CSV table of C-alpha atoms in Angstrom, one decimal:
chain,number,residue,atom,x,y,z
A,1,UNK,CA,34.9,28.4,-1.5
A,2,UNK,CA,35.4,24.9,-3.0
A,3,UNK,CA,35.1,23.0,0.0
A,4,UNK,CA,31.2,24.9,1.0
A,5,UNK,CA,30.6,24.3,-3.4
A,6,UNK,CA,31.3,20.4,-2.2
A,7,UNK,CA,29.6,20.8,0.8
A,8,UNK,CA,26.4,22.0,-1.1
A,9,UNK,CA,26.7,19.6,-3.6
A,10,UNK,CA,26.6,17.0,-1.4
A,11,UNK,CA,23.8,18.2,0.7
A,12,UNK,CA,21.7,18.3,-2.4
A,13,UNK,CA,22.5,14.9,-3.7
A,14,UNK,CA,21.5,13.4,-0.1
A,15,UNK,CA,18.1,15.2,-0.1
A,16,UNK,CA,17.6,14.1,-4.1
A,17,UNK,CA,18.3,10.8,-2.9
A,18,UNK,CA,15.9,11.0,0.6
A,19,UNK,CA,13.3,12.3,-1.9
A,20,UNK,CA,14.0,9.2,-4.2
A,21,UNK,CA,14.2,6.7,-1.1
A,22,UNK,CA,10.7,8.3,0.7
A,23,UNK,CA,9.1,7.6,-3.0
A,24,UNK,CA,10.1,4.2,-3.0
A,25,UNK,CA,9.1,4.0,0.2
A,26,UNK,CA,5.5,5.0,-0.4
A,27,UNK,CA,5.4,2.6,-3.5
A,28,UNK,CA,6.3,-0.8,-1.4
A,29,UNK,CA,4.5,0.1,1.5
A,30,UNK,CA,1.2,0.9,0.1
A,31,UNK,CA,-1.5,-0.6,2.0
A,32,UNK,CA,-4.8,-0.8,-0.4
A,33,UNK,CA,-7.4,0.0,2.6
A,34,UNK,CA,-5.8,3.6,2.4
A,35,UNK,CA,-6.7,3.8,-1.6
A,36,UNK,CA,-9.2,4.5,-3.4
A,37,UNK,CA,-11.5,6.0,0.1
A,38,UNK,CA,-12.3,9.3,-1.7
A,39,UNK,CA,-16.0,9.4,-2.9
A,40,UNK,CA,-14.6,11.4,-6.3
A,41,UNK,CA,-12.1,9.0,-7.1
A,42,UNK,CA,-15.1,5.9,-7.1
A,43,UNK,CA,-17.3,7.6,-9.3
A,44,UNK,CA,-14.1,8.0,-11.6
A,45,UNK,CA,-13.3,4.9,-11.0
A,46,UNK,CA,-16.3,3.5,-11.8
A,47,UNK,CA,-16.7,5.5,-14.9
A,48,UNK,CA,-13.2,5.1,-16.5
A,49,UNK,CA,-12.4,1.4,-16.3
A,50,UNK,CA,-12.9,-1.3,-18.2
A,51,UNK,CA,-15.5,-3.5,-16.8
A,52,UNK,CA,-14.9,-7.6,-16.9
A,53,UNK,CA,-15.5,-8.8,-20.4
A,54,UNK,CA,-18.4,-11.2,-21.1
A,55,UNK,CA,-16.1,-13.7,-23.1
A,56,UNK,CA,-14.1,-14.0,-19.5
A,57,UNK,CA,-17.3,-14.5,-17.8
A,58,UNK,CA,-18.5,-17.3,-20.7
A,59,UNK,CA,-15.5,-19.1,-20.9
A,60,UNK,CA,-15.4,-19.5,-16.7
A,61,UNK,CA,-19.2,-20.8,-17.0
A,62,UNK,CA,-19.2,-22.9,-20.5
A,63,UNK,CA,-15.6,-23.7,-20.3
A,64,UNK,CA,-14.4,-24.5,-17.2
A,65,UNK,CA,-17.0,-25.0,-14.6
A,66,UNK,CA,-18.9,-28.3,-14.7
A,67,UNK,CA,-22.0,-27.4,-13.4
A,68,UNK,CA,-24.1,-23.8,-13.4
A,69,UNK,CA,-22.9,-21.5,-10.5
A,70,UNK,CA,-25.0,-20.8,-7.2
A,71,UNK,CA,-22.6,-18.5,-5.9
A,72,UNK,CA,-19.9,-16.4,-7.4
A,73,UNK,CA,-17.3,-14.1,-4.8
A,74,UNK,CA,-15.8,-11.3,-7.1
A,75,UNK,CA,-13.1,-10.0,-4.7
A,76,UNK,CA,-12.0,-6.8,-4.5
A,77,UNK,CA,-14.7,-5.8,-6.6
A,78,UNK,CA,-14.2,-1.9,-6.3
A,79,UNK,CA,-17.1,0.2,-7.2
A,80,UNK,CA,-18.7,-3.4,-8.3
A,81,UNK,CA,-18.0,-2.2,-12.2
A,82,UNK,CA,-16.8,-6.0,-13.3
A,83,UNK,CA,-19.2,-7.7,-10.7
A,84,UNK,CA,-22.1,-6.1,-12.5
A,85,UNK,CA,-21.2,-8.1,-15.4
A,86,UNK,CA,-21.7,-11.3,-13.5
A,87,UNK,CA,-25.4,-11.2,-13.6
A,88,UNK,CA,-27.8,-13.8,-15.4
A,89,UNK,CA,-24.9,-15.9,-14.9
A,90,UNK,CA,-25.1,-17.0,-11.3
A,91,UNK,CA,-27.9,-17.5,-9.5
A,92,UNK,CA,-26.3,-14.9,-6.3
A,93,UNK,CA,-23.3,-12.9,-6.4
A,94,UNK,CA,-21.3,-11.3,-3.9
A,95,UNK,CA,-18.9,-8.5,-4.4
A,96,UNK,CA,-16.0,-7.8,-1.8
A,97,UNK,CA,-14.0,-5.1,-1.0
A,98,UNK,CA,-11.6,-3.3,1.8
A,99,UNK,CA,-12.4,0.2,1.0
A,100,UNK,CA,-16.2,1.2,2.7
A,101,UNK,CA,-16.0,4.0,0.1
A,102,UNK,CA,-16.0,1.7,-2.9
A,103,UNK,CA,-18.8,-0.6,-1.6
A,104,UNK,CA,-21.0,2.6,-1.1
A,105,UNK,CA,-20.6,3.3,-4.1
A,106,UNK,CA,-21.2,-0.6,-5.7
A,107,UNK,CA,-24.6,-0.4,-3.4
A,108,UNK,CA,-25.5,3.1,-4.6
A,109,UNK,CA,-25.0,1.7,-8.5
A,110,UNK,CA,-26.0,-1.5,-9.1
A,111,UNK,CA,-29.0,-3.0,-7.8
A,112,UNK,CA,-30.2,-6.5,-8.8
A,113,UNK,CA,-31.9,-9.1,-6.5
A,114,UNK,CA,-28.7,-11.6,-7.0
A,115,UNK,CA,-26.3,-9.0,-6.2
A,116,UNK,CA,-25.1,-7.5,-3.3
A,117,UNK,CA,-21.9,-6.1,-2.2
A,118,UNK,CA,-19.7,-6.6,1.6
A,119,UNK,CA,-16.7,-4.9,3.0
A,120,UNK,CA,-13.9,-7.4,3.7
A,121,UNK,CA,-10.9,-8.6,2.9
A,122,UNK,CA,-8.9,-11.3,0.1
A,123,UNK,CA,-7.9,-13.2,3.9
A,124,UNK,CA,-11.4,-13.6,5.0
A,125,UNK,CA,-14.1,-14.4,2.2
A,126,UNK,CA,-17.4,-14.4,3.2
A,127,UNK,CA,-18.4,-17.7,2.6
A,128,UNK,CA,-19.0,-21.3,4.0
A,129,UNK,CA,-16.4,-24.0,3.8
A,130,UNK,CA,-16.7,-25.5,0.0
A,131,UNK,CA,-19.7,-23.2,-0.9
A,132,UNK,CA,-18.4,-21.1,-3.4
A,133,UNK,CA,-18.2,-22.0,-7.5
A,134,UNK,CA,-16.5,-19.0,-8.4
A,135,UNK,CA,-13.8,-16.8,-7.2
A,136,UNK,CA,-12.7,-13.7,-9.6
A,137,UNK,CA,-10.6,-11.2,-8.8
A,138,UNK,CA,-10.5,-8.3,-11.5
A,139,UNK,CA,-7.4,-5.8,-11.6
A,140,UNK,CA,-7.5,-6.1,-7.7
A,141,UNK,CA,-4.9,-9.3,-7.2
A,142,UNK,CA,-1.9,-7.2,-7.2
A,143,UNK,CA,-3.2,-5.4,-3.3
A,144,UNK,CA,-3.6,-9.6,-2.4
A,145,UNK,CA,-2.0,-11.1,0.6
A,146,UNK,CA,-2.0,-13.8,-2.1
A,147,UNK,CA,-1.0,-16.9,0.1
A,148,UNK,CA,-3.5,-15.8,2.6
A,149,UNK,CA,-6.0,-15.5,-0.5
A,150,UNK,CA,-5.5,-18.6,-2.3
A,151,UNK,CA,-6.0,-20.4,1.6
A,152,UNK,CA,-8.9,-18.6,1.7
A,153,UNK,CA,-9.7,-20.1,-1.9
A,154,UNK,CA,-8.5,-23.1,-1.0
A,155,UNK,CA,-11.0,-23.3,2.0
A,156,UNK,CA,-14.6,-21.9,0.2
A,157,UNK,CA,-14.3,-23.6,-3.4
A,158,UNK,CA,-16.4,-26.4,-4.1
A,159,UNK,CA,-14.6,-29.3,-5.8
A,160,UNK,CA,-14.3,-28.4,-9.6
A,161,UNK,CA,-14.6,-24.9,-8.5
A,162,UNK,CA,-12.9,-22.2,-10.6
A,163,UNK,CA,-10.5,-19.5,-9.3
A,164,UNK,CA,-9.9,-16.6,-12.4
A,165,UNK,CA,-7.8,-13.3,-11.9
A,166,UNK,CA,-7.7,-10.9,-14.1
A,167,UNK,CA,-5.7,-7.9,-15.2
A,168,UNK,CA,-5.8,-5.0,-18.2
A,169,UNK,CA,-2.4,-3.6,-17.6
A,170,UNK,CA,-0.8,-0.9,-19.9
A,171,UNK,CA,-3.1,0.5,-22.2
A,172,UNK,CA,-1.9,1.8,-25.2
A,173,UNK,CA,-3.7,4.9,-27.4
A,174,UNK,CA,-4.5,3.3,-31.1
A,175,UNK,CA,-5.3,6.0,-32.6
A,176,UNK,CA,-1.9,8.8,-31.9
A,177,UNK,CA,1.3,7.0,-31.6
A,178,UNK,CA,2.4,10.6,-29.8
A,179,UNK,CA,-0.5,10.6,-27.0
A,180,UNK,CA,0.4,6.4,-26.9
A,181,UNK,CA,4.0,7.6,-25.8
A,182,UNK,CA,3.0,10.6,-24.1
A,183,UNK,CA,1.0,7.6,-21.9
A,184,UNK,CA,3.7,5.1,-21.4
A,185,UNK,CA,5.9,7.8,-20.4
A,186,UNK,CA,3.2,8.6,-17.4
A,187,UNK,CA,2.4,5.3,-16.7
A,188,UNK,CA,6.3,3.9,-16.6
A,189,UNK,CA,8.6,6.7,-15.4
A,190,UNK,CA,7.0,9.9,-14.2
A,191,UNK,CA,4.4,7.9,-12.0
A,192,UNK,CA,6.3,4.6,-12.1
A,193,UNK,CA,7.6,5.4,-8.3
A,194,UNK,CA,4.6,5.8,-7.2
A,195,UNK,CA,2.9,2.3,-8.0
A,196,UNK,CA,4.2,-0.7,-5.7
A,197,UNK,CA,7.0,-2.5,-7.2
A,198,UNK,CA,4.7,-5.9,-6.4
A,199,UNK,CA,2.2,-4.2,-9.2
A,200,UNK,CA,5.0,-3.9,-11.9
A,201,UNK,CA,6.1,-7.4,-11.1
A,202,UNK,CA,2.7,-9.2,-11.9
A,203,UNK,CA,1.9,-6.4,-14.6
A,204,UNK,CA,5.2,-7.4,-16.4
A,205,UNK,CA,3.7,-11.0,-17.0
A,206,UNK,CA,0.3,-10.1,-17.2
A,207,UNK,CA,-0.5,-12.5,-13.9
A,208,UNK,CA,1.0,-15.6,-15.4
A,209,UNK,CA,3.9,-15.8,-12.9
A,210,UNK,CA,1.1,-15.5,-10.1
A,211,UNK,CA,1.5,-18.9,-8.6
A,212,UNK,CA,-2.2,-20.5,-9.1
A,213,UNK,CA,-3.3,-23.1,-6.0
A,214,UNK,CA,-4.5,-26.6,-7.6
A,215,UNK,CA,-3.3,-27.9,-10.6
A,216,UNK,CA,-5.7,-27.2,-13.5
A,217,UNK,CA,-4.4,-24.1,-14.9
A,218,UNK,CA,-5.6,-22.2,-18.6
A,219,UNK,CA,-5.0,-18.8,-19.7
A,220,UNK,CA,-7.8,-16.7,-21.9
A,221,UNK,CA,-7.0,-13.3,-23.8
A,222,UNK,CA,-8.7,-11.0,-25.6
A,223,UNK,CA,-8.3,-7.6,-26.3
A,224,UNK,CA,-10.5,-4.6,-26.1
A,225,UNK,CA,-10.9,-1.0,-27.2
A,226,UNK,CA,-12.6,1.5,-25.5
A,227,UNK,CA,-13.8,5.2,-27.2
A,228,UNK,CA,-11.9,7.8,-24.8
A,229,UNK,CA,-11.4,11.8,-25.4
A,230,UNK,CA,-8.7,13.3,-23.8
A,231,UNK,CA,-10.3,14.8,-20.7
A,232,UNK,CA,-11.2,11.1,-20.1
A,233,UNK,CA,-8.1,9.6,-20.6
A,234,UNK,CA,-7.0,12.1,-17.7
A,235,UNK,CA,-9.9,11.4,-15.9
A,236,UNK,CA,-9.1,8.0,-16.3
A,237,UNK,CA,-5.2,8.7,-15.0
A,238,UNK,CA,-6.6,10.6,-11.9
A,239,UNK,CA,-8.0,7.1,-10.8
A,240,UNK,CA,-4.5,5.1,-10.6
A,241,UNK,CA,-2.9,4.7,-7.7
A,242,UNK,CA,0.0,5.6,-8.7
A,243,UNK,CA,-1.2,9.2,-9.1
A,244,UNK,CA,-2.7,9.3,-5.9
A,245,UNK,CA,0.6,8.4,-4.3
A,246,UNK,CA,2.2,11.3,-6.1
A,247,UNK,CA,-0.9,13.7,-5.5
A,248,UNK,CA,-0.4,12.3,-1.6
A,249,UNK,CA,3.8,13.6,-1.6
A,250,UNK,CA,3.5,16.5,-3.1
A,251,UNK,CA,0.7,18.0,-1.7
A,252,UNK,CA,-1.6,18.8,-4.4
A,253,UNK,CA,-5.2,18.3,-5.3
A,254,UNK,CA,-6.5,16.1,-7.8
A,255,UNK,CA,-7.2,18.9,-10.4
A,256,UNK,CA,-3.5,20.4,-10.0
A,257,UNK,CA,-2.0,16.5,-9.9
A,258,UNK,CA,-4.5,16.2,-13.3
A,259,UNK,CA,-3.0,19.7,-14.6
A,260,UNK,CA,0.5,18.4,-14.0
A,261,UNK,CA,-0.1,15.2,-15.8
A,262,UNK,CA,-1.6,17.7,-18.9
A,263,UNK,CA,1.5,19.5,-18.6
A,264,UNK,CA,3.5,16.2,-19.0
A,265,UNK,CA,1.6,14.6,-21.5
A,266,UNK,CA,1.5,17.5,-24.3
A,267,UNK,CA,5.5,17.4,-23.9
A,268,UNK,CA,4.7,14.5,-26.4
A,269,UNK,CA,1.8,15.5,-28.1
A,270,UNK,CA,0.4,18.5,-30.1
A,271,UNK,CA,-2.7,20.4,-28.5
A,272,UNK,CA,-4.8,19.2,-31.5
A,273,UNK,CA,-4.3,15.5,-30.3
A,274,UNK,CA,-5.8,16.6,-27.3
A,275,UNK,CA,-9.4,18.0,-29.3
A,276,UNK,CA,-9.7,14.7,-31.1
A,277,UNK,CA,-11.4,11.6,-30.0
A,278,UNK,CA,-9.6,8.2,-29.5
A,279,UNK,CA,-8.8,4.6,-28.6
A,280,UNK,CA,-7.9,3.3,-25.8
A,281,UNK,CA,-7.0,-0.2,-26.0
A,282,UNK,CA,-6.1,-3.3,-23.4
A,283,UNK,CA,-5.1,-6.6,-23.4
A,284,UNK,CA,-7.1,-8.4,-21.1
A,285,UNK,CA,-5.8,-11.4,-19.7
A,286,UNK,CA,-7.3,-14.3,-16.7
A,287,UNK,CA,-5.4,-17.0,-15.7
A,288,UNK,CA,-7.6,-19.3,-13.6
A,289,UNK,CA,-7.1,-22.2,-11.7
A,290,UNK,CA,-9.9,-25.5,-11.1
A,291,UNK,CA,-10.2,-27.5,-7.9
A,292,UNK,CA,-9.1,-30.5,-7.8
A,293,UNK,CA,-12.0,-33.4,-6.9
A,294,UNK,CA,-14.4,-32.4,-8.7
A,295,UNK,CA,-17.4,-34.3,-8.9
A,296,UNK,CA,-19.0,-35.0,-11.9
């Protein structure tokens, strides 16, 4: 009897640690053309995060170009919420992404006459040798072949042309230090498998460890808050990758993988916190990097 009692205790420590391995697995293998190709996700997407703040956008074009942009790339511009934000401020912009699904959705969105959006890739940018004065890349550098990207940057820049990635990592709740927990908690451990350990790496350091071509480097942050109710802040939860990793292993639909991130979260919380409105705040940081040569 003791010997089968070791014999099942064993078994179920080996398939606890296959689960553990295949979710690790999923996490540093994740190949960003398979996310984000579901038509319901991009409109979440799309609604949920935080678009790319004008004081970025200023600070690239008062502060660090030298002359006024002709053409700006924002790569892996998703839905095209952040490359929206580029307009009256170049005279043609071009947003580029992997995922068909998120470009239908850009084209279906935003329409302006300097705007307009491509499938492609951070390895091939759609653009003449030296023709480009801006390159942005907004949440998105993280997916990056980044040494095929920054060749690629290399290669369409102008001289005194401006490279800028940015990131909002870890949001925080202002307004319940319970539903702020109840957050970290999801974000951290019971999802924190399911992102690719790359993500948590740059995340960690907010992008400054991201080694930057050229040698002209700032850094710019600023923080922002953003009105969310709880539904939303779900909603908003649903559109990680992380989540759809875990929806993707166990099997489950996006409303059960929402109501088992409910479940989760009011481990933390009171049900009250989830009938009031709140905060949801993010530090938004953009390291960016100016070629060399420029002309003045």
């Amino acid at each position: 009897k003791q010997w089968y009692q070791r014999r099942v205790r064993g078994h179920l420590h080996k398939m606890k640690w296959l689960r553990f391995a295949s979710r690790r697995f999923i996490a540093t293998t994740m190949h960003p053309e398979k996310l984000f190709v579901n038509s319901d996700l991009s409109q979440r997407y799309a609604k949920y995060r935080p678009r790319l703040p004008f004081e970025h956008v200023e600070t690239i074009v008062n502060k660090l170009l030298i002359r006024a942009p002709k053409l700006w790339i924002d790569v892996g511009c998703g839905p095209g919420n952040s490359t929206q934000q580029i307009i009256g401020y170049s005279q043609k912009i071009i947003g580029v992404d992997i995922s068909e699904t998120q470009i239908e959705a850009a084209i279906k969105t935003h329409d302006h006459p300097s705007l307009s959006f491509v499938k492609g890739s951070c390895a091939a940018i759609p653009a003449e040798d030296e023709s480009v004065d801006v390159i942005t890349a907004v949440q998105a550098a993280h997916y990056f072949d980044l040494p095929a990207f920054f060749a690629e940057v290399s290669r369409t820049l102008k001289p005194g042309g401006v490279v800028s990635l940015i990131c909002y990592p870890d949001p925080t709740i202002k307004t319940s230090t319970s539903l702020s927990s109840a957050l970290d908690y999801i974000n951290h451990q019971f999802l924190g498998d399911y992102f690719p350990d790359v993500r948590k790496k740059y995340f960690s350091t907010r992008y400054t460890s991201i080694d930057l071509p050229f040698d002209r480097h700032t850094e710019h942050t600023i923080d922002l808050d953003i009105p969310i109710s709880y539904p939303e802040l779900l909603d908003l939860i649903s559109s990680w990758s992380g989540f759809q990793n875990y929806c993707n292993e166990q099997g489950l639909s996006v409303e059960d993988g929402v109501s088992v991130i409910d479940r989760e979260m009011m481990k933390f919380c009171s049900h009250s916190v989830a009938k009031d409105d709140h905060v949801l705040s993010y530090t938004c940081t953009m390291v960016s990097a100016v070629k060399e040569d420029a002309i003045e």
